[in-house]
Short mmCIF file of C-alpha atoms (C1' of nucleotides) in Angstrom, two decimals:
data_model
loop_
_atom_site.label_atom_id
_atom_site.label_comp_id
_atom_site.label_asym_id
_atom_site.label_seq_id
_atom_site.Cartn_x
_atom_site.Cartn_y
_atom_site.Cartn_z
CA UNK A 1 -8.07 19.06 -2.32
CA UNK A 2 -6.37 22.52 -1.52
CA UNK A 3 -6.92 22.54 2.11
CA UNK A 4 -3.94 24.45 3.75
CA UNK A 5 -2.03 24.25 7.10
CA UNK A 6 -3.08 28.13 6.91
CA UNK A 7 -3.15 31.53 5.10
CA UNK A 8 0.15 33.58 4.97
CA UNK A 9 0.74 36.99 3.72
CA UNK A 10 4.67 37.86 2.79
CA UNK A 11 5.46 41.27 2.18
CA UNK A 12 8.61 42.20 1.46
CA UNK A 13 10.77 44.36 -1.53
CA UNK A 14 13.05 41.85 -2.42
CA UNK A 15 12.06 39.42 -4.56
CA UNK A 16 14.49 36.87 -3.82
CA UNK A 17 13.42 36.66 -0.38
CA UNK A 18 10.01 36.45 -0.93
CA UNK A 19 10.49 33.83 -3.30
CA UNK A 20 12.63 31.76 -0.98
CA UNK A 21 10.31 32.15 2.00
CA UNK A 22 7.21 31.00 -0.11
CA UNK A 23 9.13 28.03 -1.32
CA UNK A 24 9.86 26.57 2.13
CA UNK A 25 6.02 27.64 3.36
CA UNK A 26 4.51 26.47 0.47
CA UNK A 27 6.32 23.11 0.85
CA UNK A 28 4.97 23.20 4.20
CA UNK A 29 1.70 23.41 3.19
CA UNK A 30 0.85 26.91 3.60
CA UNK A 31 -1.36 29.34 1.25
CA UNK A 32 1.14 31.77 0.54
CA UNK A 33 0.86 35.04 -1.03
CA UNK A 34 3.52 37.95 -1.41
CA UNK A 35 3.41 41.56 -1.83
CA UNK A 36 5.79 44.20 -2.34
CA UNK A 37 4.89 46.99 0.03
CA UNK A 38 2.26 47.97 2.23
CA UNK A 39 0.13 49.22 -0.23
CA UNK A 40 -0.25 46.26 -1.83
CA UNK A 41 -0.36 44.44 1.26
CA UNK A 42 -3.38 45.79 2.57
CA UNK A 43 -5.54 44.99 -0.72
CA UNK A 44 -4.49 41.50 -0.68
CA UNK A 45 -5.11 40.91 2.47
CA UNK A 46 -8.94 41.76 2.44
CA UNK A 47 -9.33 39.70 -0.28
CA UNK A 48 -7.42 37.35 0.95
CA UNK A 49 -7.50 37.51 4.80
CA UNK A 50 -4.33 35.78 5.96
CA UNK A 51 -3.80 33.88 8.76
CA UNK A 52 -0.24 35.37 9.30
CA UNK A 53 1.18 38.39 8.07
CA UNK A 54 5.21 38.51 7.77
CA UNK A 55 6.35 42.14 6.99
CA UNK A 56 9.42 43.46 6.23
CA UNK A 57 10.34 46.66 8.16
CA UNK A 58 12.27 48.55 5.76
CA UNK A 59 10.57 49.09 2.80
CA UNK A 60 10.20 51.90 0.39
CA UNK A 61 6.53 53.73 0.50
CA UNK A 62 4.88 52.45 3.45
CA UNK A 63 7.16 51.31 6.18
CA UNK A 64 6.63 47.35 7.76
CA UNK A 65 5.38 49.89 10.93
CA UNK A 66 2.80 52.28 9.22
CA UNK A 67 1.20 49.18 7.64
CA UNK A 68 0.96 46.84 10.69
CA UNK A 69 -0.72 50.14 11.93
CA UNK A 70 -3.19 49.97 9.46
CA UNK A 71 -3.83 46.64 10.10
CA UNK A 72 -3.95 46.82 13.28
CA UNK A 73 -6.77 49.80 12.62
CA UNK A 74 -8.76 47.73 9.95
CA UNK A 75 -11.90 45.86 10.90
CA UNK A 76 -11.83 43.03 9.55
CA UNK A 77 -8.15 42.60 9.94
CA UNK A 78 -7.03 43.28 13.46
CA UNK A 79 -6.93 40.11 14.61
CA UNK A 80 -4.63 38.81 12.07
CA UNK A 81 -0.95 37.69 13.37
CA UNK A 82 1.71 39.77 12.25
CA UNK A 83 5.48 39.31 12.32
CA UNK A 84 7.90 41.12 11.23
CA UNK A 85 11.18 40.21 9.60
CA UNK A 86 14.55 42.64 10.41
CA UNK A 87 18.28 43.07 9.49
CA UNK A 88 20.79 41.82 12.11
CA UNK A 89 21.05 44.56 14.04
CA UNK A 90 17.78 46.30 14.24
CA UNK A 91 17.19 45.14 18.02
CA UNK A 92 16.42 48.61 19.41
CA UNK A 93 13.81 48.92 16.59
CA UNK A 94 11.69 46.07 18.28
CA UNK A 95 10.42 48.57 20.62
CA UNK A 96 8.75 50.07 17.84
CA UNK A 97 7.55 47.42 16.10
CA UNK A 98 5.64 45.82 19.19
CA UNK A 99 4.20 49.22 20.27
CA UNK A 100 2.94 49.05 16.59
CA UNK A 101 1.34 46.04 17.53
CA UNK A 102 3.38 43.15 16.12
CA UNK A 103 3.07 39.48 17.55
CA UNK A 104 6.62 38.40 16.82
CA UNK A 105 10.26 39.05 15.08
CA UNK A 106 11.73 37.04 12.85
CA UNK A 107 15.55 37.96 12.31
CA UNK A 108 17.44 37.86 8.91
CA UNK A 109 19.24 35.61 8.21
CA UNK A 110 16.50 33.39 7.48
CA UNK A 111 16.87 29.70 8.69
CA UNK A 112 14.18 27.43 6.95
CA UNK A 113 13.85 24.96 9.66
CA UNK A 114 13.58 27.14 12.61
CA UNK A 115 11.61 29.67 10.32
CA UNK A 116 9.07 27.25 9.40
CA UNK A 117 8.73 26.34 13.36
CA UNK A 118 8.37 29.80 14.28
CA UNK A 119 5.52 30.13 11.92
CA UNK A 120 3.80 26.88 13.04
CA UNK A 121 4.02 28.43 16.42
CA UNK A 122 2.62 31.34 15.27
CA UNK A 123 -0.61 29.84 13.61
CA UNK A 124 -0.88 27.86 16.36
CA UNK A 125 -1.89 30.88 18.86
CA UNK A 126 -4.26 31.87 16.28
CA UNK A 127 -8.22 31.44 17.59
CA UNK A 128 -8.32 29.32 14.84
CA UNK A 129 -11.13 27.82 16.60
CA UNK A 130 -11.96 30.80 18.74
CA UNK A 131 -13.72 29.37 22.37
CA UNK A 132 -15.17 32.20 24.04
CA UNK A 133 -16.91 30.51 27.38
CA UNK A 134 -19.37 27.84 25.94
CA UNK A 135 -18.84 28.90 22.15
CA UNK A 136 -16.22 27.48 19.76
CA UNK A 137 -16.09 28.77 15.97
CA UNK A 138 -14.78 27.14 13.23
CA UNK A 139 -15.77 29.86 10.55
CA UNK A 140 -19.09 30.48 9.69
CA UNK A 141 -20.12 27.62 12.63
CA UNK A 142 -20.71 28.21 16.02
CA UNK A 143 -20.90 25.16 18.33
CA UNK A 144 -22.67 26.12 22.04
CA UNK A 145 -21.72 23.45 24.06
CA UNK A 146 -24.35 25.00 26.45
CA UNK A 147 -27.46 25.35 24.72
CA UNK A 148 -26.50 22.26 22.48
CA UNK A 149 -27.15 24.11 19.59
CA UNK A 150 -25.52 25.13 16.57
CA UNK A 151 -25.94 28.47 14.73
CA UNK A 152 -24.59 28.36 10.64
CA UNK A 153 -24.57 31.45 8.59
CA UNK A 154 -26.94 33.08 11.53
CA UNK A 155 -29.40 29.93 11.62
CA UNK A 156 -30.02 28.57 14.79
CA UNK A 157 -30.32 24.51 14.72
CA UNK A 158 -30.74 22.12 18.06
CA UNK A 159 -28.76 18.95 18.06
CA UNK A 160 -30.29 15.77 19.96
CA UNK A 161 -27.36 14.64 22.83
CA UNK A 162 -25.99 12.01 20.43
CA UNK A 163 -25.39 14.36 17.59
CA UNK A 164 -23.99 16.87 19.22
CA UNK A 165 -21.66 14.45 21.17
CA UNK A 166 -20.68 13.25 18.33
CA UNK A 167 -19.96 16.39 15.97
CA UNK A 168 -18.40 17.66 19.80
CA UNK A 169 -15.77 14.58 18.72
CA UNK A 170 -15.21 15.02 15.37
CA UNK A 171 -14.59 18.93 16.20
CA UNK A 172 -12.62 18.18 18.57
CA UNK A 173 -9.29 17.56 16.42
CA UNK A 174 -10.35 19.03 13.26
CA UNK A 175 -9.16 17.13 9.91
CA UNK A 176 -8.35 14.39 12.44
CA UNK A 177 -10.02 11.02 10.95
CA UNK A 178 -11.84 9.09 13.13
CA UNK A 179 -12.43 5.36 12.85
CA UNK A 180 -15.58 4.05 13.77
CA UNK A 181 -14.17 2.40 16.58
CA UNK A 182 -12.78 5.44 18.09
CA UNK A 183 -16.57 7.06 17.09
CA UNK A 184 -17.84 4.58 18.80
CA UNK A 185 -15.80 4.74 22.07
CA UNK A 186 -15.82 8.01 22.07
CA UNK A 187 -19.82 8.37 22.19
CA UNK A 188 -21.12 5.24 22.58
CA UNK A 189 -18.66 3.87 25.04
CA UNK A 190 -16.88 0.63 24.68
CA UNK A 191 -19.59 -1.80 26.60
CA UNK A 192 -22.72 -0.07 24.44
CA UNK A 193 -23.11 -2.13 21.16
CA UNK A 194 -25.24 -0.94 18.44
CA UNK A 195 -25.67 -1.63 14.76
CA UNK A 196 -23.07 -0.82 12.23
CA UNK A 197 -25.16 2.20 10.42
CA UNK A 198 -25.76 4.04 13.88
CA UNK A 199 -23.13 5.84 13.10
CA UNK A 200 -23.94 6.28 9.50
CA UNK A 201 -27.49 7.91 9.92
CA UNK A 202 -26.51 10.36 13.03
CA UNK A 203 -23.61 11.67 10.33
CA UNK A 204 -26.12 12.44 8.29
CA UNK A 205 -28.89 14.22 10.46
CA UNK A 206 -25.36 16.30 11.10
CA UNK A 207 -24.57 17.35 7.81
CA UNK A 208 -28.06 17.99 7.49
CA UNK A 209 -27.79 20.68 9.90
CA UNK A 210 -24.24 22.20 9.39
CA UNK A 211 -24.23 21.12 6.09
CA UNK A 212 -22.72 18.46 3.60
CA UNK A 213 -19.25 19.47 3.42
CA UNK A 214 -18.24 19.89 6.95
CA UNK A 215 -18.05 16.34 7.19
CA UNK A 216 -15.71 13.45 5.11
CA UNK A 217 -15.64 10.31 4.62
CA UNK A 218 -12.89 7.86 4.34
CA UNK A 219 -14.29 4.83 2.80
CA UNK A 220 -13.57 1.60 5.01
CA UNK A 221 -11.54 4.02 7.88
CA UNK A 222 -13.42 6.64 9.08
CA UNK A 223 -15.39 10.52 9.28
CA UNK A 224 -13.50 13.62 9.78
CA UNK A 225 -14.68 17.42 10.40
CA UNK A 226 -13.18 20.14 8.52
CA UNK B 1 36.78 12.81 29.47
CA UNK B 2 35.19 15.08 31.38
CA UNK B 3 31.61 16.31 30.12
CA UNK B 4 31.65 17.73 27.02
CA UNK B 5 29.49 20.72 25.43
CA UNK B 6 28.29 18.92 22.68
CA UNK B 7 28.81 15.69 20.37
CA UNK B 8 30.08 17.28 16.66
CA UNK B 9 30.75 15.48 13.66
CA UNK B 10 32.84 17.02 10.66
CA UNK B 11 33.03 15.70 7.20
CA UNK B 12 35.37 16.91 4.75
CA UNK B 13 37.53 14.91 2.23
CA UNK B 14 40.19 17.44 2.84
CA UNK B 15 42.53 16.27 5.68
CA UNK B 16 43.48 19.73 6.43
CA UNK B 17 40.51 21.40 7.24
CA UNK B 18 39.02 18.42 9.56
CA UNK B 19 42.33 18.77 11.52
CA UNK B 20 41.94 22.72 11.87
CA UNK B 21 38.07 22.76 12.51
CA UNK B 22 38.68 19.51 15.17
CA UNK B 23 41.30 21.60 16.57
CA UNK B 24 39.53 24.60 17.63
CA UNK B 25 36.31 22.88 18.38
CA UNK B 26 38.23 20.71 20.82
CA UNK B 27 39.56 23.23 22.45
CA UNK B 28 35.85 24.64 23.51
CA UNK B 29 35.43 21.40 24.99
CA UNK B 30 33.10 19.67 21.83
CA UNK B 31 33.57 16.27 21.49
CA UNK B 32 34.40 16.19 18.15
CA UNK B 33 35.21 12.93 15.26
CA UNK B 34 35.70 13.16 11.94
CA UNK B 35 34.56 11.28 8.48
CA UNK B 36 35.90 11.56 5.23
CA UNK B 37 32.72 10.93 3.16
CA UNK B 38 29.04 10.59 2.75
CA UNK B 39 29.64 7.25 3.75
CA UNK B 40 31.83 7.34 6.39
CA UNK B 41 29.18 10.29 8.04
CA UNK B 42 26.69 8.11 7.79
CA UNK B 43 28.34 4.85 9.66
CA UNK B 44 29.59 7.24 12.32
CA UNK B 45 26.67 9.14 13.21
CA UNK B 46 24.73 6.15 13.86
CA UNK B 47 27.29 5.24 16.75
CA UNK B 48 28.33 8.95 17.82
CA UNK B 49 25.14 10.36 17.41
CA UNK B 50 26.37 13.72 17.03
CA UNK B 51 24.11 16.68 18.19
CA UNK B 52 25.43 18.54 15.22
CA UNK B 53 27.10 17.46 12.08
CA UNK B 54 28.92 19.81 9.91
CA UNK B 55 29.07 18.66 6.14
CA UNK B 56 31.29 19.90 3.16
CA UNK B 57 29.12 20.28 0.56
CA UNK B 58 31.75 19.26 -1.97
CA UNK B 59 32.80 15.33 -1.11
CA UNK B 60 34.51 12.59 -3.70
CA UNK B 61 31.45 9.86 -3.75
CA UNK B 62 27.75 11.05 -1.77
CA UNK B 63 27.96 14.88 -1.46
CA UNK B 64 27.16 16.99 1.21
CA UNK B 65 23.30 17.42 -0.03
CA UNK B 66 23.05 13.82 -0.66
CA UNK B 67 24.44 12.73 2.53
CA UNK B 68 22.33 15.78 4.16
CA UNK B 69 19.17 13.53 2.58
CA UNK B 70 20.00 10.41 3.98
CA UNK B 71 20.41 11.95 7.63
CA UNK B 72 17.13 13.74 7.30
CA UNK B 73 15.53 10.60 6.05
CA UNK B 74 17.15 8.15 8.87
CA UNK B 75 14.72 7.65 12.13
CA UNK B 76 17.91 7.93 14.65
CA UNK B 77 19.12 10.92 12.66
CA UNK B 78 16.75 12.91 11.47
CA UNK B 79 16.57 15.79 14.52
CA UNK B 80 20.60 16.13 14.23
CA UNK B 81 21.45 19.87 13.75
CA UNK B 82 23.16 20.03 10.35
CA UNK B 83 24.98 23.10 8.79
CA UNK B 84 27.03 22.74 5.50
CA UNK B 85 30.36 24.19 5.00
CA UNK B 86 30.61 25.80 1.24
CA UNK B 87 33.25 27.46 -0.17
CA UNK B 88 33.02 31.28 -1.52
CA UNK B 89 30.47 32.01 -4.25
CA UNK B 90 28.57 28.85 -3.62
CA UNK B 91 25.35 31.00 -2.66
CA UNK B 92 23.38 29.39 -5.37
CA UNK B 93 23.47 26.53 -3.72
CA UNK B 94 21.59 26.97 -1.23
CA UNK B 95 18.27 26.44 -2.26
CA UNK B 96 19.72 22.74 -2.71
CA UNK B 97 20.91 22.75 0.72
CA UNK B 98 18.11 24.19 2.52
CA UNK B 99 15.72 21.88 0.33
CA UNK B 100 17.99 19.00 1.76
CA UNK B 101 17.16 19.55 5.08
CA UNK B 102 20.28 21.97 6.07
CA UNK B 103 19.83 24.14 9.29
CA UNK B 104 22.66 26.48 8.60
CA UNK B 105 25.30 27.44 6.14
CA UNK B 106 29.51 28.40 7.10
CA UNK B 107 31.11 29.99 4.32
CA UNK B 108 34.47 28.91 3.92
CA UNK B 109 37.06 30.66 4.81
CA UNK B 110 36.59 29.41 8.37
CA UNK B 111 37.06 32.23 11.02
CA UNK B 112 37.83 30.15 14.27
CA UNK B 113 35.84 32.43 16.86
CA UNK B 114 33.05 33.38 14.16
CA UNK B 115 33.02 29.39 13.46
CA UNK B 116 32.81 28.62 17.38
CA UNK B 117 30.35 30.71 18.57
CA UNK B 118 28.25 29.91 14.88
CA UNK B 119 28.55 26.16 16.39
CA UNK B 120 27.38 27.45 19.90
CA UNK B 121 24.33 28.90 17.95
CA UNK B 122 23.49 25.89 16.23
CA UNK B 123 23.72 23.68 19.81
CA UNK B 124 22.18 26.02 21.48
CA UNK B 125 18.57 24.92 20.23
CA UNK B 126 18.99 21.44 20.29
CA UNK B 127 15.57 20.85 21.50
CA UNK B 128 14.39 21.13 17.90
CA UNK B 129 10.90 21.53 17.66
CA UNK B 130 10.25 17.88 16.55
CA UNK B 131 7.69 17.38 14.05
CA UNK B 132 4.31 16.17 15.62
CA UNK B 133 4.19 12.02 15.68
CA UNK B 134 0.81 12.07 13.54
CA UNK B 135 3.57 13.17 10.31
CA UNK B 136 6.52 11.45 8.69
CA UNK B 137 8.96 13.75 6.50
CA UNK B 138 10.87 12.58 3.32
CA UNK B 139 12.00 15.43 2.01
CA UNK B 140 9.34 17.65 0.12
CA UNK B 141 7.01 14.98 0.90
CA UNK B 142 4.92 14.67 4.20
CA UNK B 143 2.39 11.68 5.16
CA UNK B 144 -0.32 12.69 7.43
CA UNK B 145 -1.24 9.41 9.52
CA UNK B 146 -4.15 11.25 11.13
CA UNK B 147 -5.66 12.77 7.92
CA UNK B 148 -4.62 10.16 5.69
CA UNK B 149 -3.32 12.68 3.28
CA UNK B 150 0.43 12.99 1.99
CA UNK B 151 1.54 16.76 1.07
CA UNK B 152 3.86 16.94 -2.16
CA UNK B 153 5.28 20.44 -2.41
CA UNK B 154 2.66 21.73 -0.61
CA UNK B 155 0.02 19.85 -2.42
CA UNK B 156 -2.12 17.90 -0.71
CA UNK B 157 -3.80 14.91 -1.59
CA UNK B 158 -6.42 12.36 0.04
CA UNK B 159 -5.09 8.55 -0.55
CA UNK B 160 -7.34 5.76 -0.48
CA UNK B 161 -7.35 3.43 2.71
CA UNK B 162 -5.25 0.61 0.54
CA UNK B 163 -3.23 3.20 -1.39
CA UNK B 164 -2.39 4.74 2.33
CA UNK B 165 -1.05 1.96 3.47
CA UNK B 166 0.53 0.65 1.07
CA UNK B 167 2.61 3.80 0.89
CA UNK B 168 2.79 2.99 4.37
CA UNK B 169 4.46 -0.07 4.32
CA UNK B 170 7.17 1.30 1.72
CA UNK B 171 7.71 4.30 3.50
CA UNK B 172 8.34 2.25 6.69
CA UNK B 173 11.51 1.16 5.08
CA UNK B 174 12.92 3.61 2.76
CA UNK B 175 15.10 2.04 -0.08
CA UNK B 176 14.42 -1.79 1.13
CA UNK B 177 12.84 -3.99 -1.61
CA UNK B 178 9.67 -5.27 -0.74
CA UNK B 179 8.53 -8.30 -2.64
CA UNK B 180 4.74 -8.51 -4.02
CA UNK B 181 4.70 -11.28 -1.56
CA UNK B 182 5.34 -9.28 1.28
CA UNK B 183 3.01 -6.20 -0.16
CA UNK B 184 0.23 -8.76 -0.39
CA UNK B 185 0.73 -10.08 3.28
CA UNK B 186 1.54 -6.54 4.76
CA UNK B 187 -1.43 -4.66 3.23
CA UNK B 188 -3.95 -7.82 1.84
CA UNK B 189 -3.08 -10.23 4.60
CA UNK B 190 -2.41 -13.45 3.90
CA UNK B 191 -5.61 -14.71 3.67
CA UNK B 192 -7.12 -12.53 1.04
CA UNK B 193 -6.31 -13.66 -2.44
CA UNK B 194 -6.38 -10.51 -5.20
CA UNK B 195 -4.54 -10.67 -8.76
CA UNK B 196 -1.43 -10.02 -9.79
CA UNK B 197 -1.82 -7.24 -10.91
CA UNK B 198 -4.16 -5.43 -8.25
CA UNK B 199 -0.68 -3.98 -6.18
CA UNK B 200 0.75 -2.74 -9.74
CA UNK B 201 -2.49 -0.31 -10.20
CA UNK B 202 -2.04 0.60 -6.84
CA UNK B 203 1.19 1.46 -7.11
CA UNK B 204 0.05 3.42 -9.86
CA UNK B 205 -2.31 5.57 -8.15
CA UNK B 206 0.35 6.65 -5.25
CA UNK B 207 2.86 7.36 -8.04
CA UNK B 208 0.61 9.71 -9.73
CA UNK B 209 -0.16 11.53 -5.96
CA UNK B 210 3.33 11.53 -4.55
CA UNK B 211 5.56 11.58 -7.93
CA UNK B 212 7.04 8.73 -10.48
CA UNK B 213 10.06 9.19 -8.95
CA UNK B 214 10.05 8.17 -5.60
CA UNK B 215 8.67 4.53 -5.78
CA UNK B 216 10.68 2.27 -8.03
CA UNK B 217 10.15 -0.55 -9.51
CA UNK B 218 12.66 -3.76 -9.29
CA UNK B 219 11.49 -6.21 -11.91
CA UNK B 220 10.62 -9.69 -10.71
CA UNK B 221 10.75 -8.60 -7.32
CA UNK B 222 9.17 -5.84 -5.87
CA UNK B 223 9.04 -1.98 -5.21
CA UNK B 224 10.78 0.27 -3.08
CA UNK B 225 10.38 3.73 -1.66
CA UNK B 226 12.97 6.77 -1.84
"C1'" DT C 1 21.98 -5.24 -32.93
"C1'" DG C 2 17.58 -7.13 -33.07
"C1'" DC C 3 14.28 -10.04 -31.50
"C1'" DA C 4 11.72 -13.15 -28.29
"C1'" DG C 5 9.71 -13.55 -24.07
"C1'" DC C 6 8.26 -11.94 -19.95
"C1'" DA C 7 7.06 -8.26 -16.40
"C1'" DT C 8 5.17 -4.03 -15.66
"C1'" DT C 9 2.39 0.01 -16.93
"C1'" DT C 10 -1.79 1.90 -17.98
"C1'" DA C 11 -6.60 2.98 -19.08
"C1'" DA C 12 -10.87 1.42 -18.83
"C1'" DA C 13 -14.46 -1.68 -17.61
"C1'" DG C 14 -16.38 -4.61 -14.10
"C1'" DT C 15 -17.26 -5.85 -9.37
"C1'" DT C 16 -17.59 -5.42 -4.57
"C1'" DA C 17 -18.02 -3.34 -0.37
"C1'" DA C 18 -19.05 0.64 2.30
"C1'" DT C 19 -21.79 4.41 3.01
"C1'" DG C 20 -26.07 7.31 2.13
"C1'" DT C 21 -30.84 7.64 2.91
"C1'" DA C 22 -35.70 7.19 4.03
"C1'" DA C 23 -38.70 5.17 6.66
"C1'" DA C 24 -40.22 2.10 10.15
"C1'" DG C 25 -39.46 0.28 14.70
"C1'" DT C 26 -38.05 0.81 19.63
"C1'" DA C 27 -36.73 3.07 23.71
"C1'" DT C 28 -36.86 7.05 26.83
"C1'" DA C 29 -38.42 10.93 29.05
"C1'" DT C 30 -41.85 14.19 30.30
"C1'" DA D 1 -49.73 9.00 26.41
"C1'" DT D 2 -47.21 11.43 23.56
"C1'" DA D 3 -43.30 13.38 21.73
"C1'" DT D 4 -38.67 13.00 20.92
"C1'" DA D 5 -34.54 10.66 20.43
"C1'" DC D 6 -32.32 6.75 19.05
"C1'" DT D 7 -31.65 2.46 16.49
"C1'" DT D 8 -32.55 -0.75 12.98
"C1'" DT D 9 -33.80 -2.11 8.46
"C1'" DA D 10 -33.68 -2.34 3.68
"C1'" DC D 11 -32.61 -0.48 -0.45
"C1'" DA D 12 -29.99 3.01 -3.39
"C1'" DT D 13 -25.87 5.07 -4.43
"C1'" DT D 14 -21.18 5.76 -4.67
"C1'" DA D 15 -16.42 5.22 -4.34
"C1'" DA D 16 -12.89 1.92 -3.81
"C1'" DC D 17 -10.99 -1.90 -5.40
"C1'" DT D 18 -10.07 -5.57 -8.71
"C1'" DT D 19 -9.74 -7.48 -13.10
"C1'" DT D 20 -8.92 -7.28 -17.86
"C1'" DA D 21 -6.43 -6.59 -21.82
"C1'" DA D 22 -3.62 -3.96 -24.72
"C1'" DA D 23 0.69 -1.27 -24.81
"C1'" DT D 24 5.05 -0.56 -23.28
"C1'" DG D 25 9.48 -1.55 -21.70
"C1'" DC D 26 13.13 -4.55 -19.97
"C1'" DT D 27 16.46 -8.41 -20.22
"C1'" DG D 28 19.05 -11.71 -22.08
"C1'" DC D 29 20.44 -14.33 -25.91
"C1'" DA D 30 21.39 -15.43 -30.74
#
DNA sequence: TGCAGCATTTAAAGTTAATGTAAAGTATAT
DNA sequence: ATATACTTTACATTAACTTTAAATGCTGCA
């Protein structure tokens, strides 16, 4: 019940503006944190381990720059997206900030709307599902479309050709509920026509092997992957 | 008339201020009309269908945030550019406005070349990135058709396949009254025969995920979605 | 105003329908 | 022929939906 459009880090001094930006995110959807300076920033983040990070440059202690360095020179947080948020006027500083390794500027004045897009935009670049060659990753699952196989938490599981075609499906747009008609067209094929609980007992021989909450149910619509 | 840069609407009860504003903007080239109220906007747009509409926030009758609402909830309207005009030491405010759906805020005094080139701005990225066509907006409330979910303040919730679309059907048509006999036919069918009082504990249910507020109840008729 | 009468709200209990599950049956491939 | 995948069956379980009934709230009229 508190599934999120995505993680976002704020970090800036002023409290005002952090409070207005995580009112139009969180209306949005997002997971939104704030911190006041880099500091603070960092240990939140490993706890936390945003999607997006949106720094302010000027900021007292550690600068929006210094701290997208660190992040940038973490481990496990390097290939977080990180924008940061300037004054009017600050264009020459851009240099800076993108040698620092920033993904994007946001300029002050704030406008929800086209704020709100830029961060959608944003998240959407993320490797949210990462697909290197055969392999996509949706966190701690790895679906090899080669080897038809599955690896979760480090275990190694074959699917048959129907289950895998049919978690390939559901994956496909994740959160996305499927009917059983479109399940059924989408594996089966429209001419094929098999019993209503097909569907029912290869879900199941799925969750077996990914495990139970991967998969939904929408009682009299459909299945969805999450 | 020749082309023109850009379709603008201005609405202001004060006589003066339309005539100075339509003025200047005329003289860039906008094609530019005028309306008095809330009301007036509202009529107009639908014909004009301005590219940008530029509200007073203070009106006799609907205000600017009100009228600002009904735009953002219209189907025709809702991806018009809209910036509020707001006198000095309104800043407050804008939570209210932005909430409302406003793009962009001009602080009164008006500067001409400040207010033209503001105007450019706000034209200049008419191709709004439009929501995806999976989600409908009403204000701080979104309805996921894909993940039959709705997100309240950021809050989202699973509905039911009957709660979903019954929400559906009032959401369709925001603010028309639809009688239990059309709730039974549009969700039930009109084959199915339920009680009386099956829609009522629906109706329930959505209230308690979306908020009392925004179905209401017209006794002896029906319900209606705001 | 106060009350009668009716409509809606609400919680909880009852019912139904859809899905979960194991196991048996059938097809397919090696 | 055997193993594996796939489908069907039949029953269990669960969540959604409906009904019930009591409480509340409106509306109009005396």
């Amino acid at each position: 019940m508190d599934k999120t459009e995505g993680r976002i880090l704020l970090v800036d001094d002023e409290a005002d503006i952090l409070e207005f930006l995580s009112y139009n995110l969180r209306k949005e959807g997002f997971d939104v944190k704030c911190a006041r300076n880099g500091l603070e920033a960092m240990d939140i983040s490993v706890q936390f381990r945003p999607d997006l990070i949106i720094l302010d440059v000027m900021m007292p202690g550690m600068d929006g720059y210094e701290a997208c360095r660190q992040i940038r020179n973490h481990p496990d947080l390097k290939e977080t997206v990180v924008a940061f948020l300037t004054a009017r006027g600050e264009d020459m500083s851009q240099v800076e900030g993108f040698d620092s390794g920033a993904d994007d500027y946001i300029r002050k004045p704030v406008r929800p709307r086209v704020f709100i897009s830029r961060v959608k935009a944003l998240l959407r670049r993320i490797p949210q599902t990462s697909e290197d060659g055969s392999r996509i990753t949706f966190g701690d699952l790895i679906i090899d479309k080669e080897k038809y196989v599955v690896i979760k938490r480090g275990i190694e599981t074959e699917l048959s050709k129907k289950e895998f075609e049919l978690l390939l499906l559901l994956t496909s747009r994740p959160n996305k509920v499927f009917t059983r008609d479109e399940i059924f067209a989408g594996v089966w094929g429209n001419d094929v026509i098999v019993g209503e609980r097909t569907i029912d007992v290869h879900i199941r021989k799925i969750r077996e092997k990914i495990g139970m909450e991967s998969i939904k149910t929408i009682k009299g619509v459909g299945y969805y992957f999450t």
